[in-house]
Coordinates of N, CA and C and ligand atoms in Angstrom, one line a residue:
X24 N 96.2 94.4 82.9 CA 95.0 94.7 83.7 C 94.9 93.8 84.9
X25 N 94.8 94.2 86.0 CA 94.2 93.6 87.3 C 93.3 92.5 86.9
X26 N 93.8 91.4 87.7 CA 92.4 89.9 87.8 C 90.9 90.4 88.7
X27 N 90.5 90.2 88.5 CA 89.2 90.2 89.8 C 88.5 88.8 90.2
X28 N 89.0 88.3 91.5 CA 88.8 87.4 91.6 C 87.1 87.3 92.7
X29 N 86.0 86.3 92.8 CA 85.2 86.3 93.0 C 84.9 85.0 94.2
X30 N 85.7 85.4 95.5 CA 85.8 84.1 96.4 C 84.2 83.1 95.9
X31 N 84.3 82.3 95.9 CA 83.0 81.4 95.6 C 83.1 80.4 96.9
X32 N 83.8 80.3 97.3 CA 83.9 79.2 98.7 C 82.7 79.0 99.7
X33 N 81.9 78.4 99.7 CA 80.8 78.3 100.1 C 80.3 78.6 102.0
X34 N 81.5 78.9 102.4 CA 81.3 79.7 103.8 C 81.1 81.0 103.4
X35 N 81.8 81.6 102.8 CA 81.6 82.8 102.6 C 80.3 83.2 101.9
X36 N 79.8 82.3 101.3 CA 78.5 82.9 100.5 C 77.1 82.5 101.2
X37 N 77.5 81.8 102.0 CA 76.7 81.2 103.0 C 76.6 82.6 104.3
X38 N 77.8 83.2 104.5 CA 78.0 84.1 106.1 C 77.4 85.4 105.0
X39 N 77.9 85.9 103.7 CA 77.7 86.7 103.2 C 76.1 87.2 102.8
X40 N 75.5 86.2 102.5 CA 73.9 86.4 102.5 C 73.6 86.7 103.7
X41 N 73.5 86.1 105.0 CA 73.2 86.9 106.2 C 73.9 88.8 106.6
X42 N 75.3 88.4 106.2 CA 75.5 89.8 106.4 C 74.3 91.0 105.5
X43 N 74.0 90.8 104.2 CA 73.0 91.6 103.1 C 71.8 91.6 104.2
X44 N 71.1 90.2 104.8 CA 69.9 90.6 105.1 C 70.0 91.7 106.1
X45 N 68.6 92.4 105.7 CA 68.5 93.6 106.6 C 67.5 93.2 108.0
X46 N 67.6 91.8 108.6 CA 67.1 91.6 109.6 C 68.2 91.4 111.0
X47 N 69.4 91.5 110.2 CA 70.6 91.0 110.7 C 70.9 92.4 111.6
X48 N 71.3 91.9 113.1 CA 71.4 93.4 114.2 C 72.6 93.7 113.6
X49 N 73.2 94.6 114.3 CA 74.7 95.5 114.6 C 75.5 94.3 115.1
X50 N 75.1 93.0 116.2 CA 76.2 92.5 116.6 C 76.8 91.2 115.9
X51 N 75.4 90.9 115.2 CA 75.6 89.7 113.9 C 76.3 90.1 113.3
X52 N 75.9 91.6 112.5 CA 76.8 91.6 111.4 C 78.3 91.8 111.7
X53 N 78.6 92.4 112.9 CA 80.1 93.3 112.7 C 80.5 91.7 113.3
X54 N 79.9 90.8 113.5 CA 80.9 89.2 113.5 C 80.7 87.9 112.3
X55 N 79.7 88.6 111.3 CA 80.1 87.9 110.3 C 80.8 88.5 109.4
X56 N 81.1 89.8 109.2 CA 81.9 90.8 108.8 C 83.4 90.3 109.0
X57 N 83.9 90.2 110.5 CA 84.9 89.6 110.7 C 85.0 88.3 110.3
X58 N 84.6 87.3 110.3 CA 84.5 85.9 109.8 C 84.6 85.5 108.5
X59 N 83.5 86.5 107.2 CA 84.5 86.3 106.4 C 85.7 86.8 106.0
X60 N 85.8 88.1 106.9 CA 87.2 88.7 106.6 C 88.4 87.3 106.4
X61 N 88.4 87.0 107.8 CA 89.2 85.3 107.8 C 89.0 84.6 107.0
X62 N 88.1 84.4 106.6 CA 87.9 83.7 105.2 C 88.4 84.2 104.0
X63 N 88.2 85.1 103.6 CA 89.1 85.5 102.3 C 90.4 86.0 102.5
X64 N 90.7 86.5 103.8 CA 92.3 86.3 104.3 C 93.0 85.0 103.7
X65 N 91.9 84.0 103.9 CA 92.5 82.8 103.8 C 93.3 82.6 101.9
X66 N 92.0 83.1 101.4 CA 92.5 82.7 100.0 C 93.2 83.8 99.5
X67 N 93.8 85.5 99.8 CA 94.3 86.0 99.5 C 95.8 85.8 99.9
X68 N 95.9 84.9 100.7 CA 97.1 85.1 101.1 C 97.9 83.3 100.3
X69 N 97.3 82.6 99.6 CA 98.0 81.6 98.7 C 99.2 81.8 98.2
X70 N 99.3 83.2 97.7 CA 100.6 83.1 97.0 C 101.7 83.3 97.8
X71 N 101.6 83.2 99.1 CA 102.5 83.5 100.2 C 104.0 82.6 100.1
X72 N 105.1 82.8 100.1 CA 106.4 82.0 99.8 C 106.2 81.2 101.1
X73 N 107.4 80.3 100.5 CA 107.5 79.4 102.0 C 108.9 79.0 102.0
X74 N 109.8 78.7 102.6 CA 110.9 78.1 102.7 C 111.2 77.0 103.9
X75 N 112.2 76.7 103.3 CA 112.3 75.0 103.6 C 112.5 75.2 105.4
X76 N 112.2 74.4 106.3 CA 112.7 75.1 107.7 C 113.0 73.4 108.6
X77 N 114.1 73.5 109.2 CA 114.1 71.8 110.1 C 113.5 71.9 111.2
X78 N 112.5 70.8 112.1 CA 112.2 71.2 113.1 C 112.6 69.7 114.0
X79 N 112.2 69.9 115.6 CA 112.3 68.3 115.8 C 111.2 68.3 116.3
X80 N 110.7 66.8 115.8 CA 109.4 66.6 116.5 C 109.7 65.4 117.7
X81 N 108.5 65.1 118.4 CA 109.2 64.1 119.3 C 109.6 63.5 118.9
X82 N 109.3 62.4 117.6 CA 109.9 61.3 117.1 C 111.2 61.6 116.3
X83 N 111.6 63.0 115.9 CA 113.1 63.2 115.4 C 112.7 64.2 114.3
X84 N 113.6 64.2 113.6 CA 113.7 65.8 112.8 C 112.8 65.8 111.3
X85 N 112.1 67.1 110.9 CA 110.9 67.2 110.0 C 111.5 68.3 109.0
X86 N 112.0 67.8 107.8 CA 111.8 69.2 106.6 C 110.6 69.7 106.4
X87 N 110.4 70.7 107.1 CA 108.8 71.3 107.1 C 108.8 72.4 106.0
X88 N 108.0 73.1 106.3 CA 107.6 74.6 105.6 C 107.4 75.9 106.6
X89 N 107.8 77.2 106.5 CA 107.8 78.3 107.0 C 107.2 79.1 106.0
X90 N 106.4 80.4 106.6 CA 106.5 81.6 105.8 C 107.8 82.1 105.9
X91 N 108.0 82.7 104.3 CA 109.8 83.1 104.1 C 109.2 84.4 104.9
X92 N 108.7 85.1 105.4 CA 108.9 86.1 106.1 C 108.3 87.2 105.5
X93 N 107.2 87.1 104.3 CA 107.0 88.4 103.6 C 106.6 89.6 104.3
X94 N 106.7 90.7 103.9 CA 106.2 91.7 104.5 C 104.9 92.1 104.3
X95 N 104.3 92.4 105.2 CA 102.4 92.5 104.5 C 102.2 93.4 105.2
X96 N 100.9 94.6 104.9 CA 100.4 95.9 105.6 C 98.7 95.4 105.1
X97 N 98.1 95.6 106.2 CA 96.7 96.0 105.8 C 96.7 97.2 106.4
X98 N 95.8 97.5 105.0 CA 95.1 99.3 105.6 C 93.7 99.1 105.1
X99 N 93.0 99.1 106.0 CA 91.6 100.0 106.5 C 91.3 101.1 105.7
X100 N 90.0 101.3 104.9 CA 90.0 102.2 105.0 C 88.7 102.9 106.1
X101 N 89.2 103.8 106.6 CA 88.2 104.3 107.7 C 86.3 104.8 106.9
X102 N 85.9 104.7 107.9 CA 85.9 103.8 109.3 C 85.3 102.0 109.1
X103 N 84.1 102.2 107.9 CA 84.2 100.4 107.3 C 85.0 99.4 107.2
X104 N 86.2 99.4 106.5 CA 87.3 98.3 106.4 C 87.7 98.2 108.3
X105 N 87.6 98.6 108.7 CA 88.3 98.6 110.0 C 87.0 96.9 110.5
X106 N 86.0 97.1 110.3 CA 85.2 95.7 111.0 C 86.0 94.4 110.0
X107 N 86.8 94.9 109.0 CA 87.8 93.4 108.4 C 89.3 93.0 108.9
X108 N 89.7 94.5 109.4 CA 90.9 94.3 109.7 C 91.4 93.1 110.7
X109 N 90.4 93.4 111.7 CA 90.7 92.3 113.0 C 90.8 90.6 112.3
X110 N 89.8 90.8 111.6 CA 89.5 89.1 110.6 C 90.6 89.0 110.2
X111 N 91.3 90.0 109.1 CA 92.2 89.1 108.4 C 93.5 89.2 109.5
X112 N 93.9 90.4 110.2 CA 95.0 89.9 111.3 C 94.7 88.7 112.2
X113 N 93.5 87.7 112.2 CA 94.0 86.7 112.7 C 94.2 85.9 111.9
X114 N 95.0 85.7 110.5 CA 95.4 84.8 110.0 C 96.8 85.5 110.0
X115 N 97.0 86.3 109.9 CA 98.3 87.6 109.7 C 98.8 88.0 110.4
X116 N 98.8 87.7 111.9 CA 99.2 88.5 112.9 C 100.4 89.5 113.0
X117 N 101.5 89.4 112.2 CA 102.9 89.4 112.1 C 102.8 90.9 111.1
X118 N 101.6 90.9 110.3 CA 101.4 92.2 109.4 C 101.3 93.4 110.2
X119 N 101.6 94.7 109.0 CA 101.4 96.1 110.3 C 99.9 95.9 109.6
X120 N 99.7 97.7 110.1 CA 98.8 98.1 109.7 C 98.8 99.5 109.5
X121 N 97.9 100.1 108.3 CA 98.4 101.3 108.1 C 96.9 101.8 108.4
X122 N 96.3 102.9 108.1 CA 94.9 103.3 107.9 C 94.5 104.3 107.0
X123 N 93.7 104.8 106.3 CA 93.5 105.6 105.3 C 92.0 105.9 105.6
X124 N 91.7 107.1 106.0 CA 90.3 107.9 106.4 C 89.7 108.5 105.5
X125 N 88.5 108.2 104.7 CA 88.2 108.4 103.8 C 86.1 108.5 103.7
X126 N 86.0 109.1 103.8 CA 84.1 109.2 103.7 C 83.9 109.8 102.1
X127 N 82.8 109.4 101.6 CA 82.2 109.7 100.6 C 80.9 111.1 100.7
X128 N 81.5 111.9 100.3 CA 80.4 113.2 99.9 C 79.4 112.7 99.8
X129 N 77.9 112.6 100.5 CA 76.6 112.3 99.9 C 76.0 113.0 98.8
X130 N 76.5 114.5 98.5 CA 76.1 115.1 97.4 C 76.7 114.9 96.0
X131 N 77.8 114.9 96.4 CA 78.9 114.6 94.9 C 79.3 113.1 94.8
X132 N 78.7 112.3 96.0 CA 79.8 110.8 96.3 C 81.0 110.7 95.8
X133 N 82.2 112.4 95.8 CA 83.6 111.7 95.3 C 84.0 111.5 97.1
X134 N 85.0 110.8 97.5 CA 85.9 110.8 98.2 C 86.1 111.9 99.1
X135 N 86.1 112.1 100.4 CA 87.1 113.1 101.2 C 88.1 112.4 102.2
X136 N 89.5 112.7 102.0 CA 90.3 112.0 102.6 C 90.7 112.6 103.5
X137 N 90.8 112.2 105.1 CA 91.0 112.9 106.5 C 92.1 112.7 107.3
X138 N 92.6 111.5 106.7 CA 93.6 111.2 107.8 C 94.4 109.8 106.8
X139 N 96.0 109.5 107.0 CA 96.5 109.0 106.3 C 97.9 108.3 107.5
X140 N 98.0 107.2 107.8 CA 99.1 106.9 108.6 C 99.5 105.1 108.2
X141 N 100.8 105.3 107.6 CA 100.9 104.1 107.2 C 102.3 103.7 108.0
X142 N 102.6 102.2 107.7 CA 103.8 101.8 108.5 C 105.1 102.6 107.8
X143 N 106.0 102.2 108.1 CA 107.6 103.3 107.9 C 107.8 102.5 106.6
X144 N 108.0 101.4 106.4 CA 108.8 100.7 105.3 C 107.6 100.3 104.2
X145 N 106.9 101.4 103.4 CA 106.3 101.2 102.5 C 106.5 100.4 101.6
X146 N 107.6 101.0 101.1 CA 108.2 100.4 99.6 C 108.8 98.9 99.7
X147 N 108.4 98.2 100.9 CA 108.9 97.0 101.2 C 108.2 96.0 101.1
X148 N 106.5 96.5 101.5 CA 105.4 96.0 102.2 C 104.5 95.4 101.1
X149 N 103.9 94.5 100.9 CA 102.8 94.3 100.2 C 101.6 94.6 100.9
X150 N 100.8 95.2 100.2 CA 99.3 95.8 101.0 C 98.2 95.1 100.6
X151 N 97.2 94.9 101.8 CA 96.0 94.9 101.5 C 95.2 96.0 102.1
X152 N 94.6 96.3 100.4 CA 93.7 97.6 101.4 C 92.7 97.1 101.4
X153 N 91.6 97.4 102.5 CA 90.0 96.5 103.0 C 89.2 97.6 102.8
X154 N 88.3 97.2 102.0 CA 86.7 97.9 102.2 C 85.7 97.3 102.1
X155 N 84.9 96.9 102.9 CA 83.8 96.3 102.7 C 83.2 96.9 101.3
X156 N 82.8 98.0 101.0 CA 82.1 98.1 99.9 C 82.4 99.1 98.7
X157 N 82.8 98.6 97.5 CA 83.4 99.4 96.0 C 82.6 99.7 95.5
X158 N 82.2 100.6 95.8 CA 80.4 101.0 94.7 C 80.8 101.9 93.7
X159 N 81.5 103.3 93.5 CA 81.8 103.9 92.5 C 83.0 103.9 91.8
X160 N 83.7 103.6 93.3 CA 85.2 103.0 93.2 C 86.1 104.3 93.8
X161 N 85.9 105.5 93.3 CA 86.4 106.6 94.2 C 87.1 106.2 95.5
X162 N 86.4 106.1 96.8 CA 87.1 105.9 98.0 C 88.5 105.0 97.8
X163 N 88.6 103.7 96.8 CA 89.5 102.8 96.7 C 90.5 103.4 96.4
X164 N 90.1 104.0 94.8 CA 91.1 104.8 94.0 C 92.0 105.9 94.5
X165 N 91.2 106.7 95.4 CA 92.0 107.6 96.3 C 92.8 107.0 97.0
X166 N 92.3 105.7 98.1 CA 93.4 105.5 99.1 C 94.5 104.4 98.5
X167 N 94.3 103.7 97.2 CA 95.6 103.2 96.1 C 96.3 104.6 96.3
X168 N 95.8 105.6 95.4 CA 96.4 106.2 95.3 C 97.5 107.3 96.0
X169 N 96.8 106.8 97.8 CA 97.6 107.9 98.6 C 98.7 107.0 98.9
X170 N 98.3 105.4 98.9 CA 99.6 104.6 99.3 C 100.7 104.7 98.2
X171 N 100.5 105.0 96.7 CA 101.8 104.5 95.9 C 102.4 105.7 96.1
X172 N 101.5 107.5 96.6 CA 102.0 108.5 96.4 C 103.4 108.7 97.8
X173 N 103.0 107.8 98.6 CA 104.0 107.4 99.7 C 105.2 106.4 99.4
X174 N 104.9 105.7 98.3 CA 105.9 104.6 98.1 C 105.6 103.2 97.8
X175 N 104.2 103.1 98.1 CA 103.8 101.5 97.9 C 103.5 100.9 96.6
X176 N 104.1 99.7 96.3 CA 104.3 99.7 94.6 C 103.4 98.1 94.9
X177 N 103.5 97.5 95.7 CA 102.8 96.6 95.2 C 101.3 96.1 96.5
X178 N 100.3 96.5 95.9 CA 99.2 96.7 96.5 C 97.8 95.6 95.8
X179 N 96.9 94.9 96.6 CA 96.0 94.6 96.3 C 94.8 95.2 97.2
X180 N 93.6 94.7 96.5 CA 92.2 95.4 96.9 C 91.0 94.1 97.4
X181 N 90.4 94.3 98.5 CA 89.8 93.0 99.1 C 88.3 93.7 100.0
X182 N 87.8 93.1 98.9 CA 86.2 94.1 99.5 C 85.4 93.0 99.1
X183 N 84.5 93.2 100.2 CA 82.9 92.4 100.8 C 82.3 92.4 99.3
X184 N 81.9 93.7 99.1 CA 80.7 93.5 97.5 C 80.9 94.4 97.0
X185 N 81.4 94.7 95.5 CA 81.4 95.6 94.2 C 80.3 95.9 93.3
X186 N 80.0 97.0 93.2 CA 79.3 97.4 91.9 C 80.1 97.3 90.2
X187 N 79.9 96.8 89.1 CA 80.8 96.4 88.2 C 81.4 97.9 88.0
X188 N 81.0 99.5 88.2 CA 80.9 100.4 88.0 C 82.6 100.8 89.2
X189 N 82.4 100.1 90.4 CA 83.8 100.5 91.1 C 84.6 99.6 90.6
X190 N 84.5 98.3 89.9 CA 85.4 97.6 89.2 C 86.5 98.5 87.9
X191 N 85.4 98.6 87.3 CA 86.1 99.2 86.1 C 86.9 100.3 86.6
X192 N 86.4 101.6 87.3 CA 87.3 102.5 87.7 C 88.5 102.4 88.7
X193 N 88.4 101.2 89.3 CA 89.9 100.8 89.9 C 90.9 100.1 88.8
X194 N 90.1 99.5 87.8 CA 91.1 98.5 87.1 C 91.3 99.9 86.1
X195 N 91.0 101.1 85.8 CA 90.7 101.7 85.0 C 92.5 102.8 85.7
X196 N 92.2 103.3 87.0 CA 92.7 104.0 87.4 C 94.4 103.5 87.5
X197 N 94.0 102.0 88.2 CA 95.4 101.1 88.6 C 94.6 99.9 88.3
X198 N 95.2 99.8 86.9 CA 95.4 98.4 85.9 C 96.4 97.7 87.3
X199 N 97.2 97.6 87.4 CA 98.2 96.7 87.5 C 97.3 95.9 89.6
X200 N 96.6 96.8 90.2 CA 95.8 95.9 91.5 C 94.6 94.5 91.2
X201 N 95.3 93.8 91.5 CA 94.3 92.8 91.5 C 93.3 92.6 92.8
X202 N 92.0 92.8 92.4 CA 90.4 92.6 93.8 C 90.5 91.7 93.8
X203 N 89.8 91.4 95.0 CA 89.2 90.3 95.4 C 88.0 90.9 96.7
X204 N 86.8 90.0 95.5 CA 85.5 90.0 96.1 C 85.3 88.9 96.5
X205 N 84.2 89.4 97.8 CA 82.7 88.0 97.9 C 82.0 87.8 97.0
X206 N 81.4 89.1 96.3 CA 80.8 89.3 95.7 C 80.8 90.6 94.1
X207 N 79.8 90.1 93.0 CA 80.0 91.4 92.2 C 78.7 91.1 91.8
X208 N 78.2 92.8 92.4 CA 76.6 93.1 92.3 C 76.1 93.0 90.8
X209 N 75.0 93.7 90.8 CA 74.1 94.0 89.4 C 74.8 95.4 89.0
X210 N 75.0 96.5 90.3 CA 74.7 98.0 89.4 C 74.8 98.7 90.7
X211 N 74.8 100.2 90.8 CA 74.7 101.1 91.3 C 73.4 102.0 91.4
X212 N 72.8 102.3 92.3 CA 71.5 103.0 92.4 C 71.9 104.9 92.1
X213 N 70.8 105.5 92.1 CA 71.2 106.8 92.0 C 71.8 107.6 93.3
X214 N 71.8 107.3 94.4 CA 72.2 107.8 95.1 C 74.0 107.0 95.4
X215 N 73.7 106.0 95.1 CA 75.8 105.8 95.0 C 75.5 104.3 95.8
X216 N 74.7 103.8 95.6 CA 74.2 102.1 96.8 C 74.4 101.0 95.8
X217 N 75.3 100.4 96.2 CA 75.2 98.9 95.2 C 74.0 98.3 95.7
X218 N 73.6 97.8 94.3 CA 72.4 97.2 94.3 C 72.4 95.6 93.8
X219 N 72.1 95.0 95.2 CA 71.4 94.9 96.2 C 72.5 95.1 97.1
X220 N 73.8 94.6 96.9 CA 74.6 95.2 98.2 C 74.2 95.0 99.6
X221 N 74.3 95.5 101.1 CA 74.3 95.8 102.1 C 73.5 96.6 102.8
X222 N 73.4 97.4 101.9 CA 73.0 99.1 102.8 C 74.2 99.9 103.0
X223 N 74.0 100.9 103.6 CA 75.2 100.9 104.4 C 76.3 100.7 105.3
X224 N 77.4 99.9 105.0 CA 78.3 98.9 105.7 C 78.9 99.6 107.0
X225 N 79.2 100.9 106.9 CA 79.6 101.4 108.0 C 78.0 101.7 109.3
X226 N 77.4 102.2 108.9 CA 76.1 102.5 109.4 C 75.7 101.4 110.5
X227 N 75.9 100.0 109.5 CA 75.3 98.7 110.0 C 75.9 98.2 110.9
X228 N 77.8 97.9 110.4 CA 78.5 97.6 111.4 C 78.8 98.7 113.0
X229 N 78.3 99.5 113.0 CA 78.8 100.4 114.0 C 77.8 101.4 114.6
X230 N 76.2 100.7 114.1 CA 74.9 101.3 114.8 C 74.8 102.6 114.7
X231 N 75.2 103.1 113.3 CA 75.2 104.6 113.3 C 73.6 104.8 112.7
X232 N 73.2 106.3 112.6 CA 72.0 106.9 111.8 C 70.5 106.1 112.6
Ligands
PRP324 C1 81.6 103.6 102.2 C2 82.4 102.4 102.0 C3 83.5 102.8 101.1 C4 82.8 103.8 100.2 C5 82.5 103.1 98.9 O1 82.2 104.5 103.1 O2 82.9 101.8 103.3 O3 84.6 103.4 101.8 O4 81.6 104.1 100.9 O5 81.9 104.0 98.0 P1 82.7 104.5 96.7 O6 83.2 103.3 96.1 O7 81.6 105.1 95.9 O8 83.7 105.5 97.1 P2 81.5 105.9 103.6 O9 81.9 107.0 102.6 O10 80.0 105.7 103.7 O11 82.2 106.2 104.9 P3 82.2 105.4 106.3 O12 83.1 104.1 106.1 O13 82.8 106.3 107.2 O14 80.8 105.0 106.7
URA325 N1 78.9 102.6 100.7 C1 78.2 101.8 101.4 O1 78.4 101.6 102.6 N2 77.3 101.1 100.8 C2 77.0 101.2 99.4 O2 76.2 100.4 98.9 C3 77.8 102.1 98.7 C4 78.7 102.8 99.4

């Protein structure tokens, strides 16, 4: 079964309460949005290899450390994850990026997937897919599921706030992805809203409705 890890690092829980408040404009949020993105870029990326590398510094030569080079994809899913992507590519710069278009039915809240473009060398790539918010879990599940249907075998999941309800059905669907949250709510409301959650993450970040 997938870990679910629950960043606690006190920037983030500190930037993440202002993101929730609902007094917070369109331009706060889509920059604290980014900010913790960076921040949990930061701890998702620990297990990163390193290899030994020489350099010179002015005073003469250093056995330092390098990234061995891994290959990393973030994918977005549209159009929410996209206010994280910029965050974590500045710790990542060297990563592609794929994207995965995906809206939730307001009447049925399953998933409709619209658009699908990922880098060429899937099966090479470790992924992070981004969503600000896992409430049923559907949207995730689908776009796991369009990347392994393409090739991608080793994938993780990195979202703002969960309902325990999108938890279970990702670890449910694909045992083997490990999350990583800011947060893990109380519950799900009847219309498909983690509660207390955000609101609407896309809406908010992007001044829509
Ligand atoms: C939101 C959110 C997730 C999805 C989560 O997107 O960004 O993608 O809902 O819900 P789920 O876990 O129940 O699938 P939305 O469908 O509102 O589309 P948007 O990003 O275009 O606003
Ligand atoms: N999508 C959102 O944007 N917010 C929620 O609370 C649930 C799904």
């Amino acid at each position: 079964m997938g870990n679910v890890h629950v960043f606690d690092h006190p920037l983030i829980q500190h930037k993440l309460t202002y993101i929730r408040d609902v007094s917070t404009g369109t331009k706060e949020f889509r920059e604290l949005v980014d900010e913790v993105a960076t921040l949990m870029a930061f701890e998702i990326t620990r297990h990163l290899q390193l290899q030994e590398v020489t350099v010179e510094t002015p005073v003469g030569p250093s056995k330092s450390h390098a990234l061995a080079g891994k290959k990393l994809g973030v994918v977005p899913i549209l159009r929410a994850g996209i206010g994280m992507s910029d965050g974590i590519l500045k710790l990542i710069p060297a990563a592609k990026v794929g994207h995965v278009g995906m809206y939730r039915d307001p009447k049925t809240l399953k998933p409709v997937e619209y658009y699908v473009k990922l880098p060429s060398d899937v099966e090479e790539r470790e992924f992070i897919v981004v969503d600000p918010m896992l409430a049923t879990g559907g949207s995730a599940v689908d776009a796991i599921s369009s990347l392994k249907q393409r090739g991608a075998t080793n994938i993780k999941l990195m979202c703002l706030i969960a309902a325990p309800e999108g938890v279970e059905e990702v670890q449910k669907q694909h045992p083997e992805v490990d999350i990583y949250l800011a947060a893990l709510d109380e519950k799900l409301d009847e219309k498909g809203y983690i509660v207390p959650g955000l609101g609407d993450a896309g809406d908010r970040l992007f001044g829509t409705k």
